[in-house]
Short mmCIF file of C-alpha atoms and ligand atoms in Angstrom, two decimals:
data_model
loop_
_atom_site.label_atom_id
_atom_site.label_comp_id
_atom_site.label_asym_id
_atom_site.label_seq_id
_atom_site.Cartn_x
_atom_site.Cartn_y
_atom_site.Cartn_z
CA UNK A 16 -65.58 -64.82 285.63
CA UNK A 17 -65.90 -67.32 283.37
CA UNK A 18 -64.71 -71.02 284.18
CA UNK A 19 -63.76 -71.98 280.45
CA UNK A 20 -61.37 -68.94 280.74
CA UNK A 21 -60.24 -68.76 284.33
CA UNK A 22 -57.51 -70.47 285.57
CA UNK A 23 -58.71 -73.54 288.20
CA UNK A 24 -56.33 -76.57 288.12
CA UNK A 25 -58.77 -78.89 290.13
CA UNK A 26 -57.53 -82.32 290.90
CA UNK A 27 -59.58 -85.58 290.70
CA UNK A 28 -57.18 -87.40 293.17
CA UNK A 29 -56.10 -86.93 296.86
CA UNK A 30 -52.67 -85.97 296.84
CA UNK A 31 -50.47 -88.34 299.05
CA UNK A 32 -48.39 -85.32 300.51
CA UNK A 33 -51.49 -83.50 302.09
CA UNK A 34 -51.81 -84.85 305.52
CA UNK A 35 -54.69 -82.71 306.75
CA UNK A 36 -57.92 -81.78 305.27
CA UNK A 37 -57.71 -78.28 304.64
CA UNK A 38 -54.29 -78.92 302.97
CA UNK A 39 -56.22 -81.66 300.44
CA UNK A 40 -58.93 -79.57 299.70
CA UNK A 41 -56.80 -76.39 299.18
CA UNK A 42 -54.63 -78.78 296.48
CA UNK A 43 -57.69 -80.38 295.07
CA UNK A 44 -59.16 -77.17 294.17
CA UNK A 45 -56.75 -75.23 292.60
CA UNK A 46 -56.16 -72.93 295.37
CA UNK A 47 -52.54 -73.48 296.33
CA UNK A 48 -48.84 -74.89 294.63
CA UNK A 49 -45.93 -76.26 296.67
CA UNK A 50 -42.83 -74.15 295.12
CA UNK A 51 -40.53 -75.88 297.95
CA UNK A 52 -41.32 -77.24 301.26
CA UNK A 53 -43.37 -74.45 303.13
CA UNK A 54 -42.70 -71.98 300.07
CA UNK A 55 -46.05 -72.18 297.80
CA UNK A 56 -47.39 -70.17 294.88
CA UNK A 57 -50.85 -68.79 295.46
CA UNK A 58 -53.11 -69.58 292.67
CA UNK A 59 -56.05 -67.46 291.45
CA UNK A 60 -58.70 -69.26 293.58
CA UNK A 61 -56.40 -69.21 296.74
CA UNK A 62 -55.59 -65.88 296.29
CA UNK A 63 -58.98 -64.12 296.05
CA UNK A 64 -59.40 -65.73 299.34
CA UNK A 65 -56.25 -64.84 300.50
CA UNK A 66 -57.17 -60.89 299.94
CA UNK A 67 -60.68 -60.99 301.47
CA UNK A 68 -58.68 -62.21 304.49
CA UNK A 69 -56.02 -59.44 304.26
CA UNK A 70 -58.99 -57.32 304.05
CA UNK A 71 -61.19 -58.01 306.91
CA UNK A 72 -57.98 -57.71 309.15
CA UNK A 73 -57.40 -54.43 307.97
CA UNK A 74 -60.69 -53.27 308.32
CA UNK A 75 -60.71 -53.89 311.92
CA UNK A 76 -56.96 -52.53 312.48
CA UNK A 77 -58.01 -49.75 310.56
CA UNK A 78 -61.45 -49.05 312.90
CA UNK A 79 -59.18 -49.60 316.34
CA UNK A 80 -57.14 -46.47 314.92
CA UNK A 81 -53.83 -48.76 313.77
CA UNK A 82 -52.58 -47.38 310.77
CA UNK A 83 -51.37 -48.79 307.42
CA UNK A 84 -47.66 -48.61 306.15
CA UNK A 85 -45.24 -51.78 304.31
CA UNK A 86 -41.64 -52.51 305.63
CA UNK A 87 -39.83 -54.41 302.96
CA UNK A 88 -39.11 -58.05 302.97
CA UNK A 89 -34.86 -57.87 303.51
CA UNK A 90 -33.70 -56.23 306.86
CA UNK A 91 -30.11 -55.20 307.74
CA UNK A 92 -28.41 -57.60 310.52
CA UNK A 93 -27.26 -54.89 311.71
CA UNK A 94 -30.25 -53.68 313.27
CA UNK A 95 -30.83 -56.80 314.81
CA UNK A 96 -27.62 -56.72 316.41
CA UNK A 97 -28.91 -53.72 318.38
CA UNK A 98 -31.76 -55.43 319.83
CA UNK A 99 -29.37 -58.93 320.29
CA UNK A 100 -31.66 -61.03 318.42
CA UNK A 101 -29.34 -61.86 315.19
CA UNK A 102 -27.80 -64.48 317.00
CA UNK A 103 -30.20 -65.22 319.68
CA UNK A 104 -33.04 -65.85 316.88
CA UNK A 105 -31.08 -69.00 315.75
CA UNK A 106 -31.43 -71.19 312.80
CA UNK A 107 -35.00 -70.39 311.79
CA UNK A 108 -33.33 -66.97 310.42
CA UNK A 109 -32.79 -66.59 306.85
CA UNK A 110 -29.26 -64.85 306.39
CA UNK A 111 -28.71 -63.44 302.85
CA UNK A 112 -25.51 -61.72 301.96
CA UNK A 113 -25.71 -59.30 298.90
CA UNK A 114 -22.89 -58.91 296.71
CA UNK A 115 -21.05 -56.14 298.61
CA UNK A 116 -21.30 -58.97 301.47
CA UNK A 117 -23.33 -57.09 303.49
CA UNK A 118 -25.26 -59.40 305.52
CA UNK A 119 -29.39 -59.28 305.20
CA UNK A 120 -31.75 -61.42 306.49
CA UNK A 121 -35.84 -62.37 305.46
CA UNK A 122 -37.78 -60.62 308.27
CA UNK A 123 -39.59 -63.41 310.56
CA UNK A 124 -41.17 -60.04 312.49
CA UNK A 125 -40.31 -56.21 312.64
CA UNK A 126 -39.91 -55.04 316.11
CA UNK A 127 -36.27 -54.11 315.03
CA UNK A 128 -37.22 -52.33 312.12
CA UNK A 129 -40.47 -50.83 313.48
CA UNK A 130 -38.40 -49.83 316.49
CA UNK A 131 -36.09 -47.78 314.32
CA UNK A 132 -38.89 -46.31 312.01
CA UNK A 133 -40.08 -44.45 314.98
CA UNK A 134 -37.27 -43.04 317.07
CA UNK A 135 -36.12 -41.76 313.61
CA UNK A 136 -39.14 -39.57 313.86
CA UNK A 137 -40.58 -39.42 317.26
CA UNK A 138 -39.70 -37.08 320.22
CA UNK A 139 -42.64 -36.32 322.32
CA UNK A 140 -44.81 -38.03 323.89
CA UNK A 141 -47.53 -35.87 322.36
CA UNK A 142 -47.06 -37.90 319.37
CA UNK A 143 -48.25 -40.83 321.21
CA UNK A 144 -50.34 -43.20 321.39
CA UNK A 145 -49.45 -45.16 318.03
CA UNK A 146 -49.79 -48.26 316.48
CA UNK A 147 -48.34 -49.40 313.27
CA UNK A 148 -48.85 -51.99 311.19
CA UNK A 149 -48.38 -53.76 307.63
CA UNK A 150 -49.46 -56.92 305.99
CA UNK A 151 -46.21 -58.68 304.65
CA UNK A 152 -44.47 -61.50 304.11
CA UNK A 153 -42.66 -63.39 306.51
CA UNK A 154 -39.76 -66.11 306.09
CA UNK A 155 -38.97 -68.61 308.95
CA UNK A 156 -37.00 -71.48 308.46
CA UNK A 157 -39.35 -73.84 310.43
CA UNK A 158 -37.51 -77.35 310.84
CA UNK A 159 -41.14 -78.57 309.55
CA UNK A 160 -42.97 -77.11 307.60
CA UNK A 161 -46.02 -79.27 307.29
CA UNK A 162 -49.75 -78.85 306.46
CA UNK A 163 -49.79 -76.54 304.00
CA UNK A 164 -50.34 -72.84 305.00
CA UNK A 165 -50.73 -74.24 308.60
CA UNK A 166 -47.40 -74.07 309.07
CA UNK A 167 -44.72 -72.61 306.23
CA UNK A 168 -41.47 -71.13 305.70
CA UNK A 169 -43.05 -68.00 303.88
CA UNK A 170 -46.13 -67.08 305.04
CA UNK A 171 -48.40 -63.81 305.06
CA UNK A 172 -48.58 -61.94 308.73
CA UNK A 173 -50.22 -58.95 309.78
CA UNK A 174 -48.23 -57.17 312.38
CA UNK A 175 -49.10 -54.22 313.98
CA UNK A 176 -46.25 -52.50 316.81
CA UNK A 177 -47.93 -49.95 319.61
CA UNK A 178 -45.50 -47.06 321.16
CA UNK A 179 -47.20 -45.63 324.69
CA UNK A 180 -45.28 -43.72 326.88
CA UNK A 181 -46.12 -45.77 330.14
CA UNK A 182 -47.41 -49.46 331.34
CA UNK A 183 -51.01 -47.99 331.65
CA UNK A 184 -51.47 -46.35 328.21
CA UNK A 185 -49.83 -49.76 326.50
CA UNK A 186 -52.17 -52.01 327.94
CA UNK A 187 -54.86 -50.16 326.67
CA UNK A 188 -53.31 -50.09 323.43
CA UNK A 189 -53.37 -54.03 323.78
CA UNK A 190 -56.24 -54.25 325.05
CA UNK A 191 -57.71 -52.39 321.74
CA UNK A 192 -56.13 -55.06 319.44
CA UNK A 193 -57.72 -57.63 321.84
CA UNK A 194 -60.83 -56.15 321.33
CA UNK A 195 -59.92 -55.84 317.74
CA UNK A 196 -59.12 -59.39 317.41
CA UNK A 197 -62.30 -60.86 318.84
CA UNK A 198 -64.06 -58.78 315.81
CA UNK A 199 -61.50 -59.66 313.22
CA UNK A 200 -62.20 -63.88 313.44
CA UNK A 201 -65.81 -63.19 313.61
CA UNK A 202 -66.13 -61.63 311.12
CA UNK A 203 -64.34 -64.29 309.28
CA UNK A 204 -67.14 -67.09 310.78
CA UNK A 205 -64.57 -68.47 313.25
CA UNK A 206 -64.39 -68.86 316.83
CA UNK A 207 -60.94 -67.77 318.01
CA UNK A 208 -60.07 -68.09 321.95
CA UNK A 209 -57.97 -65.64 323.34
CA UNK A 210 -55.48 -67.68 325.93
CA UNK A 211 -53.02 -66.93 327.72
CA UNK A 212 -49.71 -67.91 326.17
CA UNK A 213 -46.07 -68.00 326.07
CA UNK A 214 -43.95 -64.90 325.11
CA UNK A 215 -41.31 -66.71 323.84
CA UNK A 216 -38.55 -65.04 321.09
CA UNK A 217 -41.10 -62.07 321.10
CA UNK A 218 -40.36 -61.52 324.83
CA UNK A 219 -42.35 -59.68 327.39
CA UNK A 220 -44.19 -61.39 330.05
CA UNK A 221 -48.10 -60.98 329.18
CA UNK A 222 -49.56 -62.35 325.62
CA UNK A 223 -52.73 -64.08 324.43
CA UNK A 224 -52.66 -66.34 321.73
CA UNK A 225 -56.03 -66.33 319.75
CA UNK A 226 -56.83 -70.06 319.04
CA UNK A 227 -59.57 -71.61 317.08
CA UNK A 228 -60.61 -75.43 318.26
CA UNK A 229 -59.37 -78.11 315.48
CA UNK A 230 -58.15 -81.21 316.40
CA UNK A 231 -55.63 -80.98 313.70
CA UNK A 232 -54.17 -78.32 315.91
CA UNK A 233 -50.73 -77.58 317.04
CA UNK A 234 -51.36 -76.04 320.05
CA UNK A 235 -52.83 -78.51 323.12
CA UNK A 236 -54.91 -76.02 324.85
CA UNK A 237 -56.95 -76.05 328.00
CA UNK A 238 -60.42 -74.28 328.65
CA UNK A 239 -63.43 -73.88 330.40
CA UNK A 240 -66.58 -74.25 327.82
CA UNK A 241 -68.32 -71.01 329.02
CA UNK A 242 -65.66 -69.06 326.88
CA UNK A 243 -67.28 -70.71 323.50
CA UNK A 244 -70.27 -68.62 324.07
CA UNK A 245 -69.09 -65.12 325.08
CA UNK A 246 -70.19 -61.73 322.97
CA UNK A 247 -68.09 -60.21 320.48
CA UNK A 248 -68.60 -56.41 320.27
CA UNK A 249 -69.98 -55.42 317.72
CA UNK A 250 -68.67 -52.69 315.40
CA UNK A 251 -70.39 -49.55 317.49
CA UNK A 252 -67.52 -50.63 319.98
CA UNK A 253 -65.72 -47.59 321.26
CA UNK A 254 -62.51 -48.02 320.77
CA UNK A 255 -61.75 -44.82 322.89
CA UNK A 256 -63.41 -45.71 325.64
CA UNK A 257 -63.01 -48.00 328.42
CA UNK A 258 -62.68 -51.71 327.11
CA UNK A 259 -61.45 -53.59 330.12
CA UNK A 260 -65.27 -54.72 331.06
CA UNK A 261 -65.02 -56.65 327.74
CA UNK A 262 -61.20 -57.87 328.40
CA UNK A 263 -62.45 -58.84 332.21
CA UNK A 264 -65.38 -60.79 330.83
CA UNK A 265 -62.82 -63.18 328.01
CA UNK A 266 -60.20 -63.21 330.24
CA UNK A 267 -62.08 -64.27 333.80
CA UNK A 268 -62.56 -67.29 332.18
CA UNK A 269 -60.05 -69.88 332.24
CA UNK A 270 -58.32 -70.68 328.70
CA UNK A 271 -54.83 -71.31 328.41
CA UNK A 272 -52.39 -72.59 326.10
CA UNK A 273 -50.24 -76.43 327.37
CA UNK A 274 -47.58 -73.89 328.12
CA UNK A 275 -48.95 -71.85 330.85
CA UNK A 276 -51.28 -74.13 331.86
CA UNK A 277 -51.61 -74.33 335.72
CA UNK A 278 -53.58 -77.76 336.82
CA UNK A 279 -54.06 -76.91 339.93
CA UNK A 280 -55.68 -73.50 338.74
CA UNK A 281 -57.87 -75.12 336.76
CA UNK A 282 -59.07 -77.83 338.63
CA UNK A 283 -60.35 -74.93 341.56
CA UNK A 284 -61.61 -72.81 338.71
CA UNK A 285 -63.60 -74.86 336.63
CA UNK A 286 -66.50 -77.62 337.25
CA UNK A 287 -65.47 -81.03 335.79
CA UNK A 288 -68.69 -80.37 333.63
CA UNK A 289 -66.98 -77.44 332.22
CA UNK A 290 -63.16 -78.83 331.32
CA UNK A 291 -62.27 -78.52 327.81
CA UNK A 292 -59.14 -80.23 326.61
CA UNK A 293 -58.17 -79.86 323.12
CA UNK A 294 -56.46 -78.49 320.70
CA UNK A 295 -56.49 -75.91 318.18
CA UNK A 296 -54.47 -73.43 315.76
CA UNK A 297 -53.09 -70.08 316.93
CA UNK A 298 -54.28 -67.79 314.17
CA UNK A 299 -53.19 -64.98 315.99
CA UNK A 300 -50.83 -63.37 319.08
CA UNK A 301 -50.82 -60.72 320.84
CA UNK A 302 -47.86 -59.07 323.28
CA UNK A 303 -47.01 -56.34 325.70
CA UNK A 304 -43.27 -56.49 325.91
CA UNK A 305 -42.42 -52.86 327.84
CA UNK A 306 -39.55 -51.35 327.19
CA UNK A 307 -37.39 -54.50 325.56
CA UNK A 308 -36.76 -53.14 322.37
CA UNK A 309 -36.83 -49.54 323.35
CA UNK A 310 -34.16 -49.69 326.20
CA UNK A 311 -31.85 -51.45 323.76
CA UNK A 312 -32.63 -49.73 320.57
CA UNK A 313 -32.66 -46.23 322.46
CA UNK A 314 -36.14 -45.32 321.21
CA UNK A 315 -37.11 -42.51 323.75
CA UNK A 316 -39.34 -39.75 324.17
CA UNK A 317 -39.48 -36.79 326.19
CA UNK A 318 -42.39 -37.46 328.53
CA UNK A 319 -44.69 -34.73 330.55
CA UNK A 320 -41.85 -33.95 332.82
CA UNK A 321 -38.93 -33.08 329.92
CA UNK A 322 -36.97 -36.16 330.84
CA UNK A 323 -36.26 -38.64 328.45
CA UNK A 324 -37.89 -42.06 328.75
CA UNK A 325 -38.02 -44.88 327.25
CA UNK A 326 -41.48 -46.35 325.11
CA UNK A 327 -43.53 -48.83 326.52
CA UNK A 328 -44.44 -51.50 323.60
CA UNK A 329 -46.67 -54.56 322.64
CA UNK A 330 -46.76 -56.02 319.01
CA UNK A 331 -49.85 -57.83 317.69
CA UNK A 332 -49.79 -60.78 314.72
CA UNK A 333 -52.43 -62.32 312.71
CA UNK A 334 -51.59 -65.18 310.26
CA UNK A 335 -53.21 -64.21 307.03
CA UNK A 336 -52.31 -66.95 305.34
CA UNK A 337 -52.71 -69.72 307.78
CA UNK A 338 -56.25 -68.55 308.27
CA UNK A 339 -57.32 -69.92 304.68
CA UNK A 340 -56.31 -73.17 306.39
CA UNK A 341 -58.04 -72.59 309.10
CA UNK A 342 -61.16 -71.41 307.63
CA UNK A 343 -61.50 -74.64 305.91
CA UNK A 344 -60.48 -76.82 308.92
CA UNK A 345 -63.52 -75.29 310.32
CA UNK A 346 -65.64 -75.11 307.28
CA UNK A 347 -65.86 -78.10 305.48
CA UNK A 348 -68.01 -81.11 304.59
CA UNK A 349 -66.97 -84.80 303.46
CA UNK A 350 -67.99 -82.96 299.55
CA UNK A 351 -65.72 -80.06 300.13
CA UNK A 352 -65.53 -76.38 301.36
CA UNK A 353 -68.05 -74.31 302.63
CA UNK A 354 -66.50 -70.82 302.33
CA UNK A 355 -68.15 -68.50 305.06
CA UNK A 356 -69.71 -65.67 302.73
CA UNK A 357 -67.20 -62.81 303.91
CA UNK A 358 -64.23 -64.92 303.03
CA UNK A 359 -65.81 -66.56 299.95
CA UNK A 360 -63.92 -66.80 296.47
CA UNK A 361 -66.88 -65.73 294.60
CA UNK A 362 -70.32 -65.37 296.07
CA UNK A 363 -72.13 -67.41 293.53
CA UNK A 364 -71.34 -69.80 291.28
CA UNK A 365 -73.98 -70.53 287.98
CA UNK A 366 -74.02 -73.88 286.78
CA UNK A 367 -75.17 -74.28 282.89
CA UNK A 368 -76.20 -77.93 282.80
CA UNK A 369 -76.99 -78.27 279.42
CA UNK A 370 -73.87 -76.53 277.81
CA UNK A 371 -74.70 -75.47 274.00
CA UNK A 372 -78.44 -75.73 274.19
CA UNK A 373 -79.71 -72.24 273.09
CA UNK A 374 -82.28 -71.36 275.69
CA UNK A 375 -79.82 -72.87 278.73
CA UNK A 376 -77.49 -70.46 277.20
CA UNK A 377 -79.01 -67.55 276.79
CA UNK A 378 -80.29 -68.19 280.09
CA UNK A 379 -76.97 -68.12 282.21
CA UNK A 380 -75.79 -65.64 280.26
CA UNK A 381 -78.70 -63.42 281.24
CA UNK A 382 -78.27 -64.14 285.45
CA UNK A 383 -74.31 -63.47 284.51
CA UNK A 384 -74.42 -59.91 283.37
CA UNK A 385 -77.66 -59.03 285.66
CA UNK A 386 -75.53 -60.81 289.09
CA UNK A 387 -72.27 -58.69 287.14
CA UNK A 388 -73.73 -55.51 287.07
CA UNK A 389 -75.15 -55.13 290.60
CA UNK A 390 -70.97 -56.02 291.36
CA UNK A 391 -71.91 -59.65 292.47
CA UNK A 392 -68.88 -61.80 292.10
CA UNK A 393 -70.14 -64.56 289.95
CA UNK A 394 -68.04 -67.73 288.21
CA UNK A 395 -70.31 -69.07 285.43
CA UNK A 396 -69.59 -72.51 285.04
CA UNK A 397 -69.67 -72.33 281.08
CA UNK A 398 -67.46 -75.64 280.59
CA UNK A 399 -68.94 -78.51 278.62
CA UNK A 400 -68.50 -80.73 281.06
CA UNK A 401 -71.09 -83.46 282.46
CA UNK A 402 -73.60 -81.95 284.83
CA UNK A 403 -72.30 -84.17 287.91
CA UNK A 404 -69.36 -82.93 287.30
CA UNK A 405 -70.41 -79.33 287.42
CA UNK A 406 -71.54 -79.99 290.92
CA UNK A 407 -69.04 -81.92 292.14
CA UNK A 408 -66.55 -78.87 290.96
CA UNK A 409 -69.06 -76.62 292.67
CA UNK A 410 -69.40 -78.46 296.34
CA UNK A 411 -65.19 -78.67 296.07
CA UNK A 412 -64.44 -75.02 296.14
CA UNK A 413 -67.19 -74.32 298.40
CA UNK A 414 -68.90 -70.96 296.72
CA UNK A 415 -71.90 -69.81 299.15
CA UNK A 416 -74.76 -69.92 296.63
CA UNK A 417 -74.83 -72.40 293.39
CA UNK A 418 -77.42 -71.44 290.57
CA UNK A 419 -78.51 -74.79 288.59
CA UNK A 420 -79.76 -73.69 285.14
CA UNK A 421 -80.97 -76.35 283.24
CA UNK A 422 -83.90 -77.09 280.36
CA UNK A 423 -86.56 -78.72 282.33
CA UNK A 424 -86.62 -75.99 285.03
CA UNK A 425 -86.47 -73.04 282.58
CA UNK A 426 -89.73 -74.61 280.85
CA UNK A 427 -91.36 -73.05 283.34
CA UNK A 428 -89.19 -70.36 284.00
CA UNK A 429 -87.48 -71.53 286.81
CA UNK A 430 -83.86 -71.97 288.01
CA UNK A 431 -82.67 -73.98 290.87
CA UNK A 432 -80.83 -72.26 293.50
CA UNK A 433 -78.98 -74.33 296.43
CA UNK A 434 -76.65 -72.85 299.23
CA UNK A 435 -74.00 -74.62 299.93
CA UNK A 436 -73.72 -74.28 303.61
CA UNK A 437 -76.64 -76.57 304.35
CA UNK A 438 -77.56 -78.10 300.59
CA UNK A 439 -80.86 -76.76 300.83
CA UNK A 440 -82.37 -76.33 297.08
CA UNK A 441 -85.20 -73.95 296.47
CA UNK A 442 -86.95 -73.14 292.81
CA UNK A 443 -86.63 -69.55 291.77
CA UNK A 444 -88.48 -67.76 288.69
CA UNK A 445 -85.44 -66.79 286.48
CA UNK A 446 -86.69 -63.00 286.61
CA UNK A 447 -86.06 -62.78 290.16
CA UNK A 448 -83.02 -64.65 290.42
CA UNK A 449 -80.46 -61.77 290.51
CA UNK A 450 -82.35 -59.47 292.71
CA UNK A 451 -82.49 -62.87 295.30
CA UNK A 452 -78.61 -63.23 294.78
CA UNK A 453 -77.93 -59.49 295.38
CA UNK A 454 -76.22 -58.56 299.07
N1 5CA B 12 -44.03 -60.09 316.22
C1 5CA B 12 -45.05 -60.91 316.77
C2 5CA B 12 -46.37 -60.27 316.68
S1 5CA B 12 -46.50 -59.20 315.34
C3 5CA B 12 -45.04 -62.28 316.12
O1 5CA B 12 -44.26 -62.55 315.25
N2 5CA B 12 -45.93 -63.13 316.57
S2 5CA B 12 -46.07 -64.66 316.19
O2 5CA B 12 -44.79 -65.28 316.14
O3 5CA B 12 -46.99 -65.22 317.10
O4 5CA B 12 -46.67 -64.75 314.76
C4 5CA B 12 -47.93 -64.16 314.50
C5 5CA B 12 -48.86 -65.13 313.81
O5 5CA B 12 -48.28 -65.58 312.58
C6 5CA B 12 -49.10 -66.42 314.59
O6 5CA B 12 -50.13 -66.25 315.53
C7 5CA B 12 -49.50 -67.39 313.48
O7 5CA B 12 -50.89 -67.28 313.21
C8 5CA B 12 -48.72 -66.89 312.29
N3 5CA B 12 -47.56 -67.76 312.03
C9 5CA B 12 -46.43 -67.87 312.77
N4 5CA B 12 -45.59 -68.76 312.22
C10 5CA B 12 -46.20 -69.25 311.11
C11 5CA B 12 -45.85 -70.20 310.11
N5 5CA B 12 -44.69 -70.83 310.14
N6 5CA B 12 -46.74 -70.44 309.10
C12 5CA B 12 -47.91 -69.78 309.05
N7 5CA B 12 -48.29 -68.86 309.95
C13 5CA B 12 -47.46 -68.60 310.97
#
């Protein structure tokens, strides 16, 4: 891509409104537009990161054998008048009515719909187990909405709905999407806690919510500091087999959310040396809720024994869009952002610094198409702006690798090339440049 034709609305000022840093730097470099309070438009930059998010979470649904579909936005109130959550959901609902009155509402979560999806279709329990899920827009009317992405009205969840056909087979199911989890944030270069949390409007009475540490937070969270350093599986992980040595291991380690926090518990538990109070943001949940919405909804299958019974379910969240937010909260430098290379925009970024000079030209435009054509994503910084602004531009949206091509290196055939993670600068023979940039 090139900058002189792409669309990056950077701002040289902080903007008053942005009270956090991740919500300033998404602003000041073109990533993100307030539409209303908590509504925003995504803007090219935002969005690219926005779908290499949505991507690595449904990568690692897709490898713990959850599978893809898309419920639509709208939902009838009447099927949340089965499961007695129209009213009991309150004011953060969005209630539509179209114009044959019929009332609607903006989904803040599927169980209802999910629930009805499947007893439409299932009958046996031969069919199970099976997990569900989409990546879709949410709308709740939070009273307020503040940091940016952190916390909106709309916002971008993955949510993924497991039918079992006992207790036993659905906490395996949730313990796959635990499992799941852990790889899903480290893969995105962030450290996300599973504690043990609050079921609240979800209902149910065991959940983890998976928190990274920020304190910019919204959740006050309490922890021993040996949980910081436990494995993640890697991707060989058999997702088949038997995962509860890796869900004993996380979870026989104290880390809880304020809510369920038990002092006395944690006092007994964990050395002084040890205590971690903090607080971080929830990027994702995850609940077992048994048969809640499948004793009210009627969604039943005939078990082993011909009789009728009714599912067992848990339904799993990840905030795709508050993660951006995240990501930056944890990634960032007084300069700007420092996009983990999974997550990044663009994987490098080449900076002309002598704009309109023949050989500086010819030059970038050389490491363009080579970096193009092995399917690098490259923005060329082809502006004719000042050189110090170039990099300023560069270290504010955070691309992993910068490529400084300017006359007195390319005398001797050189280019400059810095990562961004720890500014360290290193002089490369143009030649070799692209093969050195290549994954
Ligand atoms: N049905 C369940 C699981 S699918 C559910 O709705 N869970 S939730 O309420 O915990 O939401 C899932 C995730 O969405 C949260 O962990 C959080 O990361 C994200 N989320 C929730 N509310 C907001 C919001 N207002 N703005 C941005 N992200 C949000």
């Amino acid at each position: 891509m090139r900058l002189s034709r792409y669309f990056l609305p950077i701002l040289k000022e902080n903007p008053k409104e942005a009270e956090i840093v991740s919500h300033r730097l998404m602003l000041r470099a073109g990533m993100l537009r307030q539409e209303a309070a908590g509504i925003y438009a995504w803007l090219p930059l935002g969005h690219r990161v926005l779908k290499k998010i949505e991507q690595i979470v449904r990568e690692e649904q897709n490898r713990a054998g959850a599978i893809e579909l898309l419920m639509p936005t709208l939902q009838l109130a009447d099927l949340w008048r089965e499961s007695g959550r129209y009213d009991a959901y309150g004011p953060e609902m969005l209630r539509i009515a179209d114009r044959h009155k019929r009332e609607l509402l903006y989904g803040p979560t599927n169980e209802e719909m999910i629930t009805e999806i499947f007893r439409a279709y299932v009958k046996s329990y031969k069919s199970l187990p099976l997990n569900l899920y989409h990546i879709q827009w949410k709308f709740r009317d939070e009273q307020r909405p503040r940091f940016g992405v952190m916390r909106g009205r709309e916002f971008l969840m993955k949510d993924a709905y497991s039918f079992d056909v006992d207790e036993a087979a659905a906490r395996k199911s949730y313990n796959k999407m635990f499992v799941a989890y852990l790889r899903t944030f480290a893969r995105m270069g962030l450290k996300a806690i599973p504690m043990r949390a609050e079921t609240g409007p979800i209902g149910g009475d065991l959940s983890h919510e998976f928190i990274v540490l920020a304190e910019t937070g919204e959740s006050g969270v309490y922890c021993d500091k040996d949980v910081l350093n436990l494995p993640v599986p890697d991707q060989n992980v058999d997702y088949d087999g038997d995962l509860t040595p890796i869900i004993k291991q996380w979870t026989s380690v104290y880390a809880a959310t304020e809510d369920v926090h038990e002092a006395a518990r944690y006092e007994s538990e964990v050395p002084e040396a040890n205590r971690l109070q903090t607080r971080g943001i929830e990027v994702g949940q995850i609940f077992y809720f048994g048969t809640k919405y499948s004793d009210s909804m009627k969604a039943n299958v005939a078990g082993p024994d011909g009789t009728d019974t009714p599912i067992h379910g848990g339904s799993y969240g990840v905030g795709v869009s508050r993660l951006v937010g995240a990501i930056i909260e944890a990634c960032h430098d007084d300069n700007g952002i420092i996009w983990p290379e999974e997550v990044a925009p663009f994987r490098v970024t080449i900076l002309n610094l002598k704009q309109g000079d023949a050989a500086t030209d010819a030059a970038c435009e050389q490491l363009y198409k080579e970096l193009t054509a092995k399917g690098v994503d490259v923005l060329y910084d082809d502006t004719d702006q000042r050189a110090g602004a170039k990099f300023a531009t560069a270290d504010l949206i955070g691309i992993p690798w910068q490529v400084h091509v300017g006359p007195r290196g390319l005398a001797e055939g050189k280019i400059e090339l810095k990562r961004r993670s720890d500014g360290s600068k290193e002089s490369v023979a143009l030649a070799e440049a692209a093969a050195r940039l290549a994954p």
